[in-house]
Every structure is written in C-alpha cells, then in structure tokens.
Amino acid sequence: MVHHAAVTGWGWYSPAQILSNDDLAKIVDTNDEWIQSRTGIRERRIAGPGETTSSMATNAARQALEEAELAAQDLDLIICATTTPDHLIPATACLIQQNLGADQAAAFDLNTACTGFLYALAVGTQFIKGGGAKRILVVAGETLSRFVNFEDRGTCILFGDGAAAVVLEATSQNAGVLSTVLGSKGDVEQILSIEAGGSARPATAQTVAEKAHCIKMRGNEIFKLAVRSMAQSAQEALAKAGLSVNDLRAVIPHQANHRILTATQSVLGLSEDQMFINIDRYGNTGASSIPIALGEFLHANPIDAGEHLLIVAFGGGLTWGAAVLRWADIPAIKRERKESLLRKNFALTG
Ligand code: UT7
C-alpha cells in the first residue's frame, strides 16, 4: 500500500535574546531605516551562550511531538537540516536523537542551506512512500550568528538563529505532501559560501584571522536568482499537484528578504494575505525559516483538512525548490493510531 506523508505535529523555538537594527548600528555602519527598507527586518533572535543548534532543535522537536501526541520512541527517523551543525562529527540529528531519547530512530543531517527544510521534507516523504519509515521528525536548526562576520554590514544584518520541527507521518488519507520540486547548481563562483573549516581549506590561524569561517555573500546576485527560481519552482510544484495559485490557502516561503517575497508574490499572482511573511521579527534563519514561519502561521490561522499550503525556498549550494501540501485530517490520524494500538494489544493479550 502506498502511503502519503502528512504533517501531524509542529513546533518552533526562538532564543530569547533580541538583536535590533539599532543594536547593529552600534557595531557596523548601518541604520534602522536602511535595513528595514532594503530587507524588511526589524530584529532577529540570537542564541544564548549555552545554546546550540541541537539544543534549540531539541526544544522545537519536543513541541512538535507534543502537538502530534507522540512519544520520542515512536519516531523511526530524524532528519536534521542545518548549515551550522554543533560539530562536523557527530551529526546534529544524532545529538537530537539522544536528547529526545528517540531510541528507535535512525538519524542524519542534510545540508542544503536555506532550502534545507524543503529538501528534508522531500527526503522524509520518499522514506514514507517507500515504506522505510512511518514517523519522521523533520527538524531544522541554525545558529547562524556564530558564522556571521559582525564587521560585514552586507551580511550581519540579515541572519538570525532558531529552530523548528514537524512530525511527518504515514497516512492512507489522500493528503500530505502532494508534490515536490528540487533544483541545484554548484556554486563554484562562491556567490554564497563559508570558505574555510572544510577539507578544501582547513582551519588555520590565517583562516581565522581572515574570518574565512564566516558567511560571504554577493547579495544582489542571489536576489535575482532567488526571485526567478522560487517563482519557477512554485509553478512547477503546483502543476505537478494539479493545482493553481487560487487553490492555495497560503504560501510559506523562505524568509530571506521582504523584497524577494513581494517580488515572488507578484510574479505568481498571489494576494497579499496568501503570502506569509515574518522576516521582520526573525531575519533570515536559514533552514529554520520555513518551519518557524509554518509554526507561526498555524498558531495564528487554524487550517482545515483539505486546504493547501505551498512552501518555497532558495539558498546556498545553490539550491531551490517548492512543495505543495494538502492538510490532512489530523484528528482522524490520531484516532487510527489509537485503534491500531488497541488492536495490537488485544492480539497480544487475546
Ligand atoms: O537565504 C538565501 C540567500 N540570501 C539571500 O537571498 C539574500 C539576497 N540578497 C539581499 O537580501 C540583498 O541583496 C541585501 C539586503 C543583502 C543587499 O541589498 P541590495 O539592495 O542588494 O544592496 P547592495 O548590496 O546592492 O548595496 C547597495 C548599497 C551599497 O552602497 P553603494 O555601493 O551603493 O554606495 C552598499 O555598500 O548599500 C550599501 N549597504 C548598506 N548600507 C547600509 C550594504 N549593506 C548595508 C547596510 N547598511 N547594512
């Protein structure tokens, strides 16, 4: 039997510390007016000294499990999308597995930068459709503030920290992830990169002095590519699902720049209330930005079974893509779970 992969739980975590535009204006030559008008960002959250990608992701994962009414032991796979892992080894997903006590789950990381959550959702969907997993934690976490050069005004104003997760679950309902579209083009020109710290340029005193472990970006080149690729992948994902923009309750895009989002909205012909934007309070949180936005959207806008969402992203790699989701009847999935547990217990005792 072919299963569909539906989101049945979600949660997000944002660190408490706020870094405002005025705070940044004390560090680099910038100002609130420039940042707000060029990016739409008012403030971003910064991880505290004891916080890491895995600790934030664990908090988000616990919320997602609670929302799904599942225990960590119910998970059979954890996929963590991150560009800012706690360490190169072990994988951040393994640390989350340990923190949660998800002792039945396999775990691995996936790095496609800001498109990470979308890729992880697509991979998780394939695991479920292929029968390799039934309940997957798709989690994204980023501590980008630790990879930002706070002397570079072109990048340090953009990024923030945070984590978010969804539970992706097998269902026989005709719902869940209906279509995915993924793309990539190797960024040999280093439009968006962290040059040092890998095998091509291992850490040395010189790389540290050069701040080569920090994000470097040619923002305006990315800007144009982002609008083009996001609009195109959104259209392809809709066509694959047999839907049009009018069928969408909302679009949850990667939050990189308010102007990228309004440009994409206008190319796609979406109304203002269809496009969910929260970049003003978080900045660009990399792979976490879509699931944080999804969590906030669902918190403020109850959604009915059968309604459609589109998620769309562009990021380093370069990578891009989109996915269309049909919201499942989650209470029915929870009921089915309980009934199947009862049947199992009855078979054991009977
Ligand atoms: O997550 C996926 C990957 N990332 C993105 O998608 C980011 C996409 N790019 C962007 O969001 C925008 O390109 C930025 C916000 C990074 C930059 O905005 P822009 O409108 O493309 O500005 P620009 O880089 O063309 O620079 C315009 C001017 C320059 O001054 P001059 O040369 O015209 O005198 C910059 O030096 O703005 C200056 N500038 C700033 N001024 C005040 C650049 N950063 C700042 C700043 N404050 N923070």
Short mmCIF file of C-alpha atoms and ligand atoms in Angstrom, two decimals:
data_model
loop_
_atom_site.label_atom_id
_atom_site.label_comp_id
_atom_site.label_asym_id
_atom_site.label_seq_id
_atom_site.Cartn_x
_atom_site.Cartn_y
_atom_site.Cartn_z
CA MET A 1 0.00 0.00 0.00
CA VAL A 2 1.36 3.43 -0.96
CA HIS A 3 1.33 5.82 1.96
CA HIS A 4 1.08 9.57 1.90
CA ALA A 5 3.26 11.70 4.18
CA ALA A 6 1.31 14.17 6.30
CA VAL A 7 2.42 16.77 8.83
CA THR A 8 0.80 15.85 12.15
CA GLY A 9 2.85 17.97 14.58
CA TRP A 10 4.88 21.17 14.52
CA GLY A 11 6.80 23.39 16.86
CA TRP A 12 9.43 26.08 16.87
CA TYR A 13 11.96 27.61 19.20
CA SER A 14 13.44 31.09 19.11
CA PRO A 15 16.15 32.14 21.53
CA ALA A 16 15.24 34.92 23.96
CA GLN A 17 17.97 37.39 23.07
CA ILE A 18 16.88 40.04 20.54
CA LEU A 19 19.34 41.91 18.32
CA SER A 20 17.64 45.02 16.93
CA ASN A 21 18.68 47.15 13.95
CA ASP A 22 19.70 49.89 16.38
CA ASP A 23 21.95 47.40 18.21
CA LEU A 24 23.63 46.57 14.87
CA ALA A 25 24.04 50.27 14.05
CA LYS A 26 26.35 50.46 17.10
CA ILE A 27 28.59 47.73 15.62
CA VAL A 28 28.68 48.47 11.85
CA ASP A 29 27.97 51.45 9.60
CA THR A 30 24.25 50.90 9.06
CA ASN A 31 20.90 52.18 10.30
CA ASP A 32 17.38 51.01 11.01
CA GLU A 33 15.92 52.84 8.03
CA TRP A 34 18.30 51.15 5.52
CA ILE A 35 17.82 47.68 6.98
CA GLN A 36 14.02 47.92 7.13
CA SER A 37 13.61 49.42 3.68
CA ARG A 38 16.12 47.05 1.95
CA THR A 39 15.28 43.83 3.81
CA GLY A 40 12.09 44.21 5.90
CA ILE A 41 13.96 43.07 9.02
CA ARG A 42 13.39 44.88 12.35
CA GLU A 43 15.11 42.44 14.68
CA ARG A 44 16.49 38.91 14.87
CA ARG A 45 16.98 36.35 17.66
CA ILE A 46 20.47 35.33 18.77
CA ALA A 47 21.35 32.07 20.57
CA GLY A 48 22.49 32.48 24.17
CA PRO A 49 25.95 31.30 25.30
CA GLY A 50 24.69 27.85 26.36
CA GLU A 51 22.55 27.31 23.27
CA THR A 52 23.49 25.33 20.18
CA THR A 53 21.76 24.15 17.04
CA SER A 54 20.98 20.78 18.69
CA SER A 55 19.66 22.31 21.92
CA MET A 56 17.31 24.67 20.05
CA ALA A 57 16.25 21.91 17.67
CA THR A 58 15.51 19.59 20.61
CA ASN A 59 13.19 22.22 22.11
CA ALA A 60 11.36 22.58 18.80
CA ALA A 61 11.18 18.79 18.36
CA ARG A 62 9.61 18.30 21.81
CA GLN A 63 6.86 20.75 20.87
CA ALA A 64 6.24 19.03 17.54
CA LEU A 65 5.96 15.62 19.26
CA GLU A 66 3.57 17.04 21.86
CA GLU A 67 1.40 18.56 19.13
CA ALA A 68 1.38 15.21 17.30
CA GLU A 69 0.62 13.38 20.59
CA LEU A 70 3.59 11.08 20.02
CA ALA A 71 6.49 9.98 22.19
CA ALA A 72 10.11 10.22 21.04
CA GLN A 73 10.21 6.38 20.96
CA ASP A 74 7.53 6.45 18.24
CA LEU A 75 9.97 8.05 15.78
CA ASP A 76 11.82 5.85 13.31
CA LEU A 77 13.87 8.57 11.63
CA ILE A 78 15.25 12.03 12.42
CA ILE A 79 16.41 14.26 9.58
CA CYS A 80 18.07 17.48 10.65
CA ALA A 81 18.52 20.27 8.11
CA THR A 82 21.33 22.57 9.16
CA THR A 83 24.24 24.54 7.77
CA THR A 84 25.50 25.29 11.25
CA PRO A 85 25.83 21.90 12.98
CA ASP A 86 27.10 21.69 16.56
CA HIS A 87 30.16 19.78 15.22
CA LEU A 88 31.34 18.21 11.96
CA ILE A 89 31.03 14.88 13.81
CA PRO A 90 28.70 13.77 15.34
CA ALA A 91 25.75 14.76 13.19
CA THR A 92 23.39 17.18 14.92
CA ALA A 93 20.49 14.79 14.22
CA CYS A 94 22.25 12.17 16.39
CA LEU A 95 22.55 14.66 19.26
CA ILE A 96 18.84 15.46 18.94
CA GLN A 97 18.08 11.71 18.91
CA GLN A 98 19.99 11.34 22.18
CA ASN A 99 18.43 14.45 23.80
CA LEU A 100 14.94 13.21 22.95
CA GLY A 101 15.58 9.58 23.88
CA ALA A 102 14.35 8.56 20.43
CA ASP A 103 15.97 5.15 20.75
CA GLN A 104 14.17 3.56 17.77
CA ALA A 105 15.22 6.30 15.34
CA ALA A 106 17.94 6.47 12.72
CA ALA A 107 19.33 9.97 12.35
CA PHE A 108 21.24 12.03 9.81
CA ASP A 109 21.94 15.64 8.81
CA LEU A 110 21.28 17.25 5.49
CA ASN A 111 22.84 20.50 4.29
CA THR A 112 21.21 22.47 1.52
CA ALA A 113 21.44 25.80 3.37
CA CYS A 114 18.21 27.83 3.32
CA THR A 115 16.47 25.14 1.25
CA GLY A 116 17.30 22.54 3.92
CA PHE A 117 13.85 22.07 5.41
CA LEU A 118 12.29 21.66 1.98
CA TYR A 119 14.87 19.03 0.94
CA ALA A 120 14.46 17.24 4.30
CA LEU A 121 10.70 17.19 3.86
CA ALA A 122 11.11 15.76 0.35
CA VAL A 123 13.53 13.05 1.60
CA GLY A 124 11.22 12.19 4.51
CA THR A 125 8.28 11.92 2.11
CA GLN A 126 10.21 9.43 -0.02
CA PHE A 127 11.06 7.33 3.07
CA ILE A 128 7.37 7.16 3.94
CA LYS A 129 6.21 6.44 0.39
CA GLY A 130 8.85 3.71 0.04
CA GLY A 131 7.78 2.12 3.32
CA GLY A 132 11.15 2.72 5.02
CA ALA A 133 9.70 4.84 7.83
CA LYS A 134 6.32 5.64 9.38
CA ARG A 135 7.02 8.58 11.69
CA ILE A 136 9.79 11.03 10.95
CA LEU A 137 10.99 14.10 12.74
CA VAL A 138 11.98 16.67 10.14
CA VAL A 139 13.82 19.32 12.09
CA ALA A 140 15.80 22.38 11.08
CA GLY A 141 18.13 24.37 13.29
CA GLU A 142 20.57 27.19 12.66
CA THR A 143 22.98 29.15 14.83
CA LEU A 144 23.99 31.49 12.02
CA SER A 145 25.13 34.23 14.41
CA ARG A 146 28.24 32.12 15.11
CA PHE A 147 29.14 32.15 11.39
CA VAL A 148 28.46 35.82 10.72
CA ASN A 149 31.21 38.42 10.34
CA PHE A 150 29.97 41.27 12.52
CA GLU A 151 32.28 43.63 10.60
CA ASP A 152 30.48 42.97 7.28
CA ARG A 153 27.34 45.10 7.08
CA GLY A 154 26.23 43.35 3.89
CA THR A 155 25.61 40.07 5.76
CA CYS A 156 25.50 40.61 9.53
CA ILE A 157 22.19 42.48 9.37
CA LEU A 158 20.43 39.57 7.67
CA PHE A 159 20.80 36.45 9.74
CA GLY A 160 19.22 35.12 12.94
CA ASP A 161 19.12 31.91 14.98
CA GLY A 162 16.31 29.47 15.70
CA ALA A 163 14.92 26.00 15.14
CA ALA A 164 11.67 24.35 14.13
CA ALA A 165 10.35 20.85 13.52
CA VAL A 166 7.49 18.90 12.06
CA VAL A 167 6.39 15.31 12.53
CA LEU A 168 5.84 13.67 9.16
CA GLU A 169 3.60 10.63 9.39
CA ALA A 170 2.37 7.90 7.08
CA THR A 171 -1.34 8.06 6.32
CA SER A 172 -3.75 6.39 3.93
CA GLN A 173 -5.57 9.72 3.52
CA ASN A 174 -5.19 11.44 0.16
CA ALA A 175 -3.35 14.28 1.86
CA GLY A 176 0.09 15.41 2.97
CA VAL A 177 2.97 16.26 0.64
CA LEU A 178 1.38 16.19 -2.83
CA SER A 179 4.37 17.30 -4.88
CA THR A 180 7.97 18.38 -4.52
CA VAL A 181 10.33 20.12 -6.92
CA LEU A 182 14.05 20.38 -6.10
CA GLY A 183 16.89 22.03 -8.00
CA SER A 184 20.60 22.75 -7.63
CA LYS A 185 23.57 24.38 -9.36
CA GLY A 186 27.03 24.05 -7.82
CA ASP A 187 28.12 27.47 -6.58
CA VAL A 188 31.70 27.30 -7.90
CA GLU A 189 31.71 31.09 -8.14
CA GLN A 190 31.10 31.31 -4.38
CA ILE A 191 28.14 33.67 -4.53
CA LEU A 192 27.19 32.41 -1.06
CA SER A 193 29.80 30.47 0.89
CA ILE A 194 31.64 29.68 4.08
CA GLU A 195 35.05 29.12 2.59
CA ALA A 196 37.16 27.70 5.42
CA GLY A 197 36.79 24.96 8.00
CA GLY A 198 36.21 22.15 5.49
CA SER A 199 38.65 19.85 3.72
CA ALA A 200 39.36 22.33 0.90
CA ARG A 201 40.61 24.97 3.32
CA PRO A 202 41.08 23.53 6.81
CA ALA A 203 41.19 25.80 9.83
CA THR A 204 44.49 27.62 10.39
CA ALA A 205 45.44 30.76 12.29
CA GLN A 206 45.31 32.57 8.94
CA THR A 207 41.79 31.44 8.04
CA VAL A 208 40.63 32.57 11.47
CA ALA A 209 42.36 35.96 11.09
CA GLU A 210 40.74 36.38 7.64
CA LYS A 211 37.31 35.46 9.05
CA ALA A 212 37.12 32.85 6.32
CA HIS A 213 34.87 30.73 8.59
CA CYS A 214 32.13 33.33 8.20
CA ILE A 215 29.38 33.69 5.62
CA LYS A 216 30.36 35.59 2.49
CA MET A 217 27.68 36.58 0.01
CA ARG A 218 27.17 38.65 -3.11
CA GLY A 219 23.66 39.66 -2.10
CA ASN A 220 22.33 41.30 -5.22
CA GLU A 221 23.34 38.34 -7.46
CA ILE A 222 21.48 35.98 -5.12
CA PHE A 223 18.49 38.30 -5.04
CA LYS A 224 17.72 37.97 -8.75
CA LEU A 225 18.33 34.21 -8.82
CA ALA A 226 16.09 33.76 -5.77
CA VAL A 227 13.06 35.50 -7.28
CA ARG A 228 13.39 33.63 -10.58
CA SER A 229 13.92 30.16 -9.07
CA MET A 230 11.32 30.47 -6.33
CA ALA A 231 8.60 31.58 -8.73
CA GLN A 232 9.50 28.85 -11.24
CA SER A 233 9.65 26.03 -8.69
CA ALA A 234 6.38 27.15 -7.12
CA GLN A 235 4.69 27.00 -10.53
CA GLU A 236 6.18 23.55 -11.24
CA ALA A 237 5.14 22.16 -7.84
CA LEU A 238 1.58 23.47 -8.36
CA ALA A 239 1.40 21.95 -11.85
CA LYS A 240 2.66 18.59 -10.52
CA ALA A 241 -0.07 18.66 -7.87
CA GLY A 242 -2.69 19.65 -10.48
CA LEU A 243 -3.46 22.89 -8.64
CA SER A 244 -3.28 26.63 -9.27
CA VAL A 245 -2.44 29.59 -7.01
CA ASN A 246 -6.16 30.09 -6.37
CA ASP A 247 -6.25 26.71 -4.62
CA LEU A 248 -3.68 27.82 -2.05
CA ARG A 249 -4.69 28.84 1.42
CA ALA A 250 -1.17 30.22 2.00
CA VAL A 251 2.41 30.26 0.77
CA ILE A 252 5.08 29.78 3.44
CA PRO A 253 8.29 30.99 1.79
CA HIS A 254 11.90 31.02 2.98
CA GLN A 255 12.32 34.43 4.62
CA ALA A 256 15.46 35.93 3.04
CA ASN A 257 14.36 39.44 2.16
CA HIS A 258 10.95 41.13 2.20
CA ARG A 259 11.55 42.47 -1.32
CA ILE A 260 12.31 38.95 -2.64
CA LEU A 261 9.00 37.79 -1.17
CA THR A 262 6.86 40.60 -2.58
CA ALA A 263 8.55 40.20 -5.99
CA THR A 264 7.84 36.42 -5.93
CA GLN A 265 4.27 37.12 -4.80
CA SER A 266 3.69 39.43 -7.72
CA VAL A 267 5.24 37.04 -10.32
CA LEU A 268 2.99 34.24 -9.02
CA GLY A 269 -0.10 36.47 -8.85
CA LEU A 270 -0.74 35.76 -5.18
CA SER A 271 -2.81 38.01 -2.94
CA GLU A 272 -1.14 39.75 -0.01
CA ASP A 273 -2.90 37.55 2.56
CA GLN A 274 -1.78 34.38 0.82
CA MET A 275 1.92 35.19 1.38
CA PHE A 276 3.03 34.59 4.99
CA ILE A 277 5.87 36.91 6.00
CA ASN A 278 7.52 37.08 9.42
CA ILE A 279 11.03 38.21 8.44
CA ASP A 280 10.56 41.45 10.40
CA ARG A 281 10.99 39.60 13.71
CA TYR A 282 13.45 36.83 12.84
CA GLY A 283 15.61 37.87 9.88
CA ASN A 284 16.91 35.02 7.75
CA THR A 285 17.13 31.89 9.93
CA GLY A 286 18.41 29.67 7.11
CA ALA A 287 16.91 26.18 7.00
CA SER A 288 14.73 27.02 10.02
CA SER A 289 12.92 29.92 8.41
CA ILE A 290 10.18 27.92 6.63
CA PRO A 291 9.23 25.69 9.59
CA ILE A 292 9.33 28.68 12.00
CA ALA A 293 7.01 30.55 9.63
CA LEU A 294 4.83 27.43 9.28
CA GLY A 295 4.56 27.14 13.06
CA GLU A 296 3.64 30.80 13.44
CA PHE A 297 1.16 30.58 10.58
CA LEU A 298 -0.59 27.53 12.06
CA HIS A 299 -0.65 29.14 15.51
CA ALA A 300 -2.44 32.22 14.20
CA ASN A 301 -4.52 30.61 11.41
CA PRO A 302 -6.28 27.35 12.15
CA ILE A 303 -6.32 25.34 8.93
CA ASP A 304 -8.95 22.86 7.78
CA ALA A 305 -8.34 19.40 6.40
CA GLY A 306 -8.19 19.60 2.60
CA GLU A 307 -6.70 23.12 2.46
CA HIS A 308 -3.44 23.57 0.55
CA LEU A 309 -0.13 25.18 1.50
CA LEU A 310 2.88 25.81 -0.70
CA ILE A 311 6.40 26.09 0.66
CA VAL A 312 9.16 27.54 -1.47
CA ALA A 313 12.84 28.30 -0.92
CA PHE A 314 16.15 29.36 -2.39
CA GLY A 315 19.53 29.02 -0.72
CA GLY A 316 23.24 28.37 -0.79
CA GLY A 317 24.57 25.43 -2.72
CA LEU A 318 22.95 26.83 -4.82
CA THR A 319 19.66 25.06 -4.15
CA TRP A 320 15.98 25.80 -4.60
CA GLY A 321 12.61 24.13 -4.65
CA ALA A 322 8.96 24.04 -3.67
CA ALA A 323 6.39 21.64 -2.24
CA VAL A 324 2.60 21.55 -2.14
CA LEU A 325 0.89 20.12 0.95
CA ARG A 326 -2.75 19.17 1.39
CA TRP A 327 -3.64 19.45 5.07
CA ALA A 328 -4.64 16.08 6.49
CA ASP A 329 -7.45 15.24 8.89
CA ILE A 330 -5.07 15.05 11.86
CA PRO A 331 -7.66 14.03 14.50
CA ALA A 332 -8.53 11.03 12.26
CA ILE A 333 -4.85 10.02 12.03
CA LYS A 334 -4.59 10.21 15.83
CA ARG A 335 -7.75 8.09 16.20
CA GLU A 336 -6.42 5.48 13.73
CA ARG A 337 -3.18 5.30 15.71
CA LYS A 338 -5.04 4.60 18.96
CA GLU A 339 -7.26 1.99 17.34
CA SER A 340 -4.29 0.19 15.82
CA LEU A 341 -2.54 0.20 19.23
CA LEU A 342 -5.65 -1.28 20.82
CA ARG A 343 -5.81 -3.96 18.11
CA LYS A 344 -2.13 -4.77 18.68
CA ASN A 345 -2.58 -5.01 22.48
CA PHE A 346 -5.71 -7.15 22.03
CA ALA A 347 -3.84 -9.51 19.70
CA LEU A 348 -1.03 -9.82 22.25
CA THR A 349 -3.28 -10.48 25.25
CA GLY A 350 -6.03 -12.33 23.36
O1 UT7 B 1 18.83 32.94 2.15
C1 UT7 B 1 19.13 32.87 0.79
C2 UT7 B 1 20.34 33.65 0.44
N1 UT7 B 1 20.35 35.05 0.72
C3 UT7 B 1 19.56 35.95 0.10
O2 UT7 B 1 18.64 35.61 -0.58
C4 UT7 B 1 19.94 37.41 0.23
C5 UT7 B 1 19.60 38.15 -1.01
N2 UT7 B 1 20.10 39.48 -1.08
C6 UT7 B 1 19.64 40.53 -0.34
O3 UT7 B 1 18.80 40.36 0.50
C7 UT7 B 1 20.14 41.91 -0.67
O4 UT7 B 1 20.97 41.87 -1.80
C8 UT7 B 1 20.91 42.61 0.50
C9 UT7 B 1 19.96 43.00 1.59
C10 UT7 B 1 22.00 41.69 1.03
C11 UT7 B 1 21.59 43.89 0.00
O5 UT7 B 1 20.62 44.75 -0.57
P1 UT7 B 1 20.88 45.41 -2.01
O6 UT7 B 1 19.72 46.27 -2.27
O7 UT7 B 1 21.16 44.29 -2.97
O8 UT7 B 1 22.14 46.30 -1.73
P2 UT7 B 1 23.58 46.25 -2.43
O9 UT7 B 1 24.37 45.09 -1.95
O10 UT7 B 1 23.43 46.43 -3.93
O11 UT7 B 1 24.22 47.55 -1.86
C12 UT7 B 1 23.64 48.87 -2.11
C13 UT7 B 1 24.38 49.90 -1.25
C14 UT7 B 1 25.90 49.76 -1.32
O12 UT7 B 1 26.44 51.07 -1.25
P3 UT7 B 1 26.93 51.86 -2.56
O13 UT7 B 1 27.98 50.97 -3.17
O14 UT7 B 1 25.71 51.98 -3.42
O15 UT7 B 1 27.43 53.14 -2.02
C15 UT7 B 1 26.24 49.01 -0.07
O16 UT7 B 1 27.54 49.28 0.40
O17 UT7 B 1 24.03 49.69 0.13
C16 UT7 B 1 25.23 49.57 0.90
N3 UT7 B 1 24.95 48.69 2.03
C17 UT7 B 1 24.49 49.13 3.21
N4 UT7 B 1 24.20 50.36 3.66
C18 UT7 B 1 23.75 50.45 4.93
C19 UT7 B 1 25.07 47.32 2.06
N5 UT7 B 1 24.71 46.87 3.29
C20 UT7 B 1 24.36 47.97 4.00
C21 UT7 B 1 23.89 48.15 5.31
N6 UT7 B 1 23.59 49.39 5.74
N7 UT7 B 1 23.71 47.11 6.15
#
